[in-house]
């Protein structure tokens, strides 16, 4: 299927690893030019070097900014005043019990996971609307947005916020070809999740053993009983980013391997 994404410009936040990198790869495979973001210049440049070899038809641009910091967001906006596709993917997560999470930590989660995406949407959405050429904003939430994760209450709260925001923003797009949606992945084997598994199961030796224990004990409702592969999410997000997916608007799209046990 030709997703009609060639020569578009996408910004995928947090695209040096995990789901963000997989989304960048799926878009690049369709000929989209991609702005790669992470906090370290060296890491961003290494990713660009690797992807340029793999996807010679696409151009990659470096955006080494910490997007939780307003000054760095302003630098990003100056460097890239317009994009066709914004994927608000970047987020932090760690396991913590409610009684252990101080108010400053709640504020940090709100800043990094919520305010950064709000600020980027605030900057890029008006430009997409003015252009009216299949602009796309996609928030990467989580199944935790609708089924809060018992080991991550602070993270889950920020993911629920994504759904509300995307729905509100979709009302700004009425009558245009621009869409705003949320994709909710289930547990996916990324670098971030590998660290989470190590912290939950330090007594187990391999990623495979930890993944099995995690699915069995922490994610028993998953019907696929395995961690999702990042590229499975990447390919779906590329479709949602494409002009072919213009009828998704304000949707909360699940790709969770059956983890959420309800129909809707
Ligand atoms: N993995 C899962 O099971 C899962 C499930 C549901 C939803 N999600 C969501 O999917 C998204 C990606 O998760 P992941 O597991 O792929 O994460 P990950 O492996 O931890 O990767 C996070 C990415 O974000 C970047 N990043 C972190 N803080 C940043 C900041 N302040 N500014 C710019 N970039 C920053 C990291 O880059 P550097 O370290 O290079 O700066 C990295 O590229 C998140 O929104 C997460 O909530 C994940």
Coordinates of C-alpha atoms and ligand atoms in Angstrom, one line a residue:
X1 CA 0.0 0.0 0.0
X2 CA 1.4 3.4 -0.9
X3 CA 0.8 5.6 2.1
X4 CA 1.3 8.8 0.1
X5 CA 3.8 10.1 2.7
X6 CA 6.8 10.8 0.4
X7 CA 8.4 14.2 0.8
X8 CA 6.5 15.2 3.9
X9 CA 8.3 16.4 6.9
X10 CA 7.7 14.7 10.3
X11 CA 8.9 15.5 13.8
X12 CA 9.0 12.5 16.0
X13 CA 9.9 13.5 19.5
X14 CA 12.0 11.0 21.4
X15 CA 13.1 9.2 18.3
X16 CA 16.6 8.0 19.3
X17 CA 15.2 4.7 20.6
X18 CA 12.2 2.5 21.2
X19 CA 8.8 3.3 19.8
X20 CA 9.9 6.8 18.6
X21 CA 12.7 5.4 16.6
X22 CA 10.4 2.7 15.1
X23 CA 7.9 5.4 14.1
X24 CA 10.7 7.4 12.4
X25 CA 11.8 4.2 10.5
X26 CA 8.3 3.4 9.4
X27 CA 7.8 6.9 8.1
X28 CA 11.2 7.0 6.4
X29 CA 10.4 3.7 4.7
X30 CA 7.5 5.6 3.1
X31 CA 9.8 8.4 1.9
X32 CA 9.0 10.9 4.6
X33 CA 11.8 13.2 5.8
X34 CA 12.2 12.9 9.5
X35 CA 13.4 15.2 12.3
X36 CA 15.2 13.0 14.9
X37 CA 14.9 14.2 18.5
X38 CA 16.6 13.2 21.7
X39 CA 18.6 15.0 24.4
X40 CA 22.1 14.2 23.2
X41 CA 23.6 15.6 20.0
X42 CA 26.0 12.6 19.7
X43 CA 23.2 10.0 20.0
X44 CA 20.9 11.9 17.6
X45 CA 23.7 12.1 15.0
X46 CA 24.5 8.4 15.3
X47 CA 20.8 7.5 14.8
X48 CA 20.8 9.8 11.7
X49 CA 23.9 8.1 10.4
X50 CA 22.3 4.7 10.7
X51 CA 18.9 5.7 9.3
X52 CA 20.5 7.5 6.3
X53 CA 22.1 4.3 5.3
X54 CA 19.0 2.3 5.7
X55 CA 16.6 4.8 4.1
X56 CA 18.6 6.7 1.4
X57 CA 15.4 8.0 -0.1
X58 CA 14.6 10.1 3.0
X59 CA 16.4 13.1 4.6
X60 CA 17.0 13.2 8.3
X61 CA 17.4 16.3 10.4
X62 CA 19.0 16.7 13.9
X63 CA 17.0 18.2 16.7
X64 CA 19.0 17.5 19.9
X65 CA 16.8 19.3 22.4
X66 CA 15.4 18.5 25.8
X67 CA 11.7 19.2 25.0
X68 CA 10.7 19.5 28.7
X69 CA 12.7 22.8 28.8
X70 CA 11.0 25.9 27.3
X71 CA 14.2 27.5 26.1
X72 CA 15.1 24.3 24.1
X73 CA 11.6 24.1 22.7
X74 CA 12.0 27.6 21.4
X75 CA 15.3 26.6 19.7
X76 CA 13.4 23.7 18.1
X77 CA 10.7 26.0 16.8
X78 CA 13.3 28.4 15.3
X79 CA 15.1 25.5 13.6
X80 CA 11.9 23.9 12.3
X81 CA 9.1 26.5 12.0
X82 CA 6.7 24.1 10.2
X83 CA 6.1 20.3 10.0
X84 CA 3.5 18.2 8.2
X85 CA 3.4 15.5 10.9
X86 CA 4.0 15.9 14.6
X87 CA 4.3 12.7 16.7
X88 CA 4.3 13.6 20.4
X89 CA 6.0 10.4 21.4
X90 CA 8.6 11.4 24.1
X91 CA 7.7 10.5 27.7
X92 CA 9.3 9.2 30.8
X93 CA 8.2 6.3 33.0
X94 CA 9.3 4.3 36.0
X95 CA 7.7 2.1 38.6
X96 CA 6.8 3.8 41.9
X97 CA 4.2 3.3 44.6
X98 CA 1.8 6.2 45.2
X99 CA 3.1 6.8 48.8
X100 CA 6.7 7.1 47.4
X101 CA 5.9 9.8 44.8
X102 CA 6.5 13.3 46.1
X103 CA 4.7 16.3 44.7
X104 CA 7.8 17.5 42.8
X105 CA 7.8 14.2 41.0
X106 CA 4.2 14.6 40.0
X107 CA 5.1 18.0 38.7
X108 CA 8.0 16.6 36.8
X109 CA 5.8 14.0 35.1
X110 CA 3.3 16.7 34.2
X111 CA 6.1 18.9 32.7
X112 CA 7.9 16.2 30.7
X113 CA 4.9 14.1 29.6
X114 CA 2.1 16.6 29.2
X115 CA 3.3 20.2 28.9
X116 CA 5.9 19.4 26.3
X117 CA 3.3 17.9 24.0
X118 CA 0.9 20.7 24.7
X119 CA 3.6 23.3 23.8
X120 CA 4.5 21.5 20.5
X121 CA 0.8 21.2 19.5
X122 CA 0.2 24.9 20.3
X123 CA 3.1 25.9 18.0
X124 CA 2.5 23.5 15.1
X125 CA -1.3 23.1 14.9
X126 CA -2.1 26.7 13.7
X127 CA 0.5 26.3 10.9
X128 CA -1.0 23.0 9.9
X129 CA -4.5 24.5 9.8
X130 CA -3.3 27.5 7.7
X131 CA -1.7 25.1 5.2
X132 CA -4.7 22.6 5.2
X133 CA -2.7 19.8 3.6
X134 CA -3.3 16.6 5.6
X135 CA -1.4 17.9 8.7
X136 CA -1.3 15.3 11.5
X137 CA -0.7 15.5 15.2
X138 CA -0.5 12.1 16.9
X139 CA 0.0 11.7 20.6
X140 CA 1.5 8.4 21.8
X141 CA -0.4 7.6 25.0
X142 CA -0.6 4.1 26.4
X143 CA -3.1 1.5 27.5
X144 CA -2.4 3.0 30.9
X145 CA -4.5 6.1 29.8
X146 CA -7.7 4.0 30.1
X147 CA -6.5 1.3 32.5
X148 CA -4.1 3.0 34.9
X149 CA -1.0 1.0 35.5
X150 CA -0.8 -0.1 39.2
X151 CA 3.0 0.4 39.3
X152 CA 2.9 3.8 37.6
X153 CA 0.1 6.1 38.8
X154 CA 1.9 9.4 37.9
X155 CA 2.7 8.2 34.4
X156 CA -0.8 6.9 33.9
X157 CA -2.3 10.2 34.8
X158 CA -0.3 12.0 32.1
X159 CA -1.3 9.5 29.5
X160 CA -5.0 10.0 30.3
X161 CA -4.4 13.7 29.7
X162 CA -3.2 12.9 26.2
X163 CA -6.6 11.5 25.3
X164 CA -8.5 14.6 26.5
X165 CA -6.1 17.0 24.8
X166 CA -6.2 15.2 21.4
X167 CA -10.0 15.2 21.5
X168 CA -10.1 18.9 22.4
X169 CA -7.6 19.7 19.6
X170 CA -9.5 17.7 17.1
X171 CA -12.4 20.3 17.6
X172 CA -10.0 22.9 16.3
X173 CA -9.6 21.1 13.0
X174 CA -13.3 21.1 12.0
X175 CA -13.7 21.3 8.2
X176 CA -10.0 20.9 7.4
X177 CA -7.9 18.0 6.3
X178 CA -5.8 18.2 9.5
X179 CA -6.4 15.5 12.2
X180 CA -5.4 15.0 15.8
X181 CA -5.4 11.5 17.3
X182 CA -4.0 9.4 20.0
X183 CA -2.4 5.9 19.6
X184 CA -2.4 3.8 22.8
X185 CA 0.3 1.1 22.6
X186 CA 0.3 -1.7 25.1
X187 CA 3.5 -3.0 26.8
X188 CA 6.2 -2.8 24.1
X189 CA 9.8 -4.1 24.3
X190 CA 11.8 -0.9 24.2
X191 CA 15.0 0.3 26.0
X192 CA 12.8 2.1 28.5
X193 CA 10.8 -1.1 29.2
X194 CA 13.9 -3.2 29.5
X195 CA 15.0 -0.9 32.4
X196 CA 11.5 -1.1 34.0
X197 CA 11.7 -4.9 33.8
X198 CA 15.2 -4.9 35.4
X199 CA 13.9 -2.9 38.2
X200 CA 10.8 -5.1 38.7
X201 CA 12.6 -8.4 38.4
X202 CA 16.3 -7.9 39.4
X203 CA 16.5 -11.6 40.4
X204 CA 15.9 -12.8 36.8
X205 CA 18.9 -12.8 34.4
X206 CA 17.6 -12.3 30.9
X207 CA 15.2 -9.9 29.1
X208 CA 13.3 -13.0 27.9
X209 CA 12.7 -14.3 31.5
X210 CA 11.8 -10.9 32.8
X211 CA 9.4 -10.3 29.8
X212 CA 7.7 -13.6 30.5
X213 CA 7.3 -12.9 34.2
X214 CA 6.1 -9.4 33.5
X215 CA 3.4 -10.6 31.1
X216 CA 2.3 -13.3 33.4
X217 CA 2.3 -11.3 36.7
X218 CA 1.9 -7.7 35.7
X219 CA -0.1 -7.9 32.4
X220 CA -2.2 -11.1 32.8
X221 CA -5.0 -9.7 30.6
X222 CA -2.9 -9.5 27.5
X223 CA -4.2 -12.0 25.0
X224 CA -1.0 -12.1 22.9
X225 CA 1.0 -12.7 26.2
X226 CA 4.1 -11.1 24.7
X227 CA 5.6 -7.7 24.6
X228 CA 4.7 -5.8 21.4
X229 CA 7.5 -5.1 19.0
X230 CA 8.2 -1.4 18.4
X231 CA 7.9 -1.8 14.7
X232 CA 4.3 -3.0 15.1
X233 CA 3.5 0.4 16.6
X234 CA 5.7 2.2 14.1
X235 CA 3.8 0.8 11.1
X236 CA 0.4 1.6 12.6
X237 CA 1.4 5.2 13.4
X238 CA 2.7 5.7 9.9
X239 CA -0.7 4.7 8.6
X240 CA -2.5 7.1 11.0
X241 CA -0.1 9.8 9.8
X242 CA -0.9 9.2 6.2
X243 CA -3.6 11.0 4.1
X244 CA -5.3 7.6 3.8
X245 CA -6.3 7.8 7.4
X246 CA -8.1 11.1 7.1
X247 CA -11.3 9.8 8.7
X248 CA -9.6 9.2 12.1
X249 CA -10.3 12.4 14.0
X250 CA -10.0 12.8 17.8
X251 CA -9.8 9.0 18.1
X252 CA -8.2 7.0 20.9
X253 CA -6.7 4.2 18.9
X254 CA -5.7 1.0 20.8
X255 CA -2.9 -1.3 19.8
X256 CA -2.4 -3.2 23.1
X257 CA -2.4 -6.9 22.3
X258 CA -5.7 -7.4 24.1
X259 CA -4.4 -5.9 27.3
X260 CA -7.5 -3.8 28.0
X261 CA -10.2 -6.4 28.5
X262 CA -13.2 -4.2 27.4
X263 CA -14.6 -3.8 23.9
X264 CA -14.3 0.1 23.9
Ligands
LIG1 N1 7.3 0.8 25.8 C1 6.0 0.6 26.3 O1 5.7 -0.5 26.8 C2 5.0 1.7 26.1 C3 3.7 1.3 26.2 C4 2.7 2.3 26.0 C5 3.1 3.6 25.7 N2 4.4 3.9 25.5 C6 4.8 5.3 25.2 O2 5.6 5.3 24.0 C7 6.5 6.4 24.1 C8 7.9 5.9 23.9 O3 8.2 4.9 24.9 P1 9.5 4.0 24.8 O4 9.2 2.8 25.6 O5 9.9 3.9 23.4 O6 10.6 5.0 25.6 P2 12.1 4.9 25.7 O7 12.6 3.6 25.2 O8 12.4 5.2 27.1 O9 12.6 6.0 24.8 C9 12.3 7.4 25.1 C10 12.7 8.3 24.1 O10 12.4 9.7 24.5 C11 13.6 10.5 24.5 N3 13.5 11.4 25.6 C12 13.3 11.2 26.9 N4 13.2 12.4 27.5 C13 13.3 13.4 26.6 C14 13.3 14.8 26.6 N5 13.1 15.4 27.7 N6 13.4 15.5 25.4 C15 13.6 14.8 24.3 N7 13.6 13.4 24.2 C16 13.5 12.8 25.3 C17 14.8 9.5 24.6 O11 15.9 10.0 24.0 P3 17.3 10.3 24.7 O12 17.4 9.3 25.9 O13 18.3 10.0 23.6 O14 17.3 11.7 25.1 C18 14.2 8.3 23.8 O15 14.4 8.6 22.4 C19 6.2 7.1 25.4 O16 5.3 8.1 25.2 C20 5.6 6.0 26.3 O17 4.8 6.5 27.3 C21 5.4 3.0 25.7

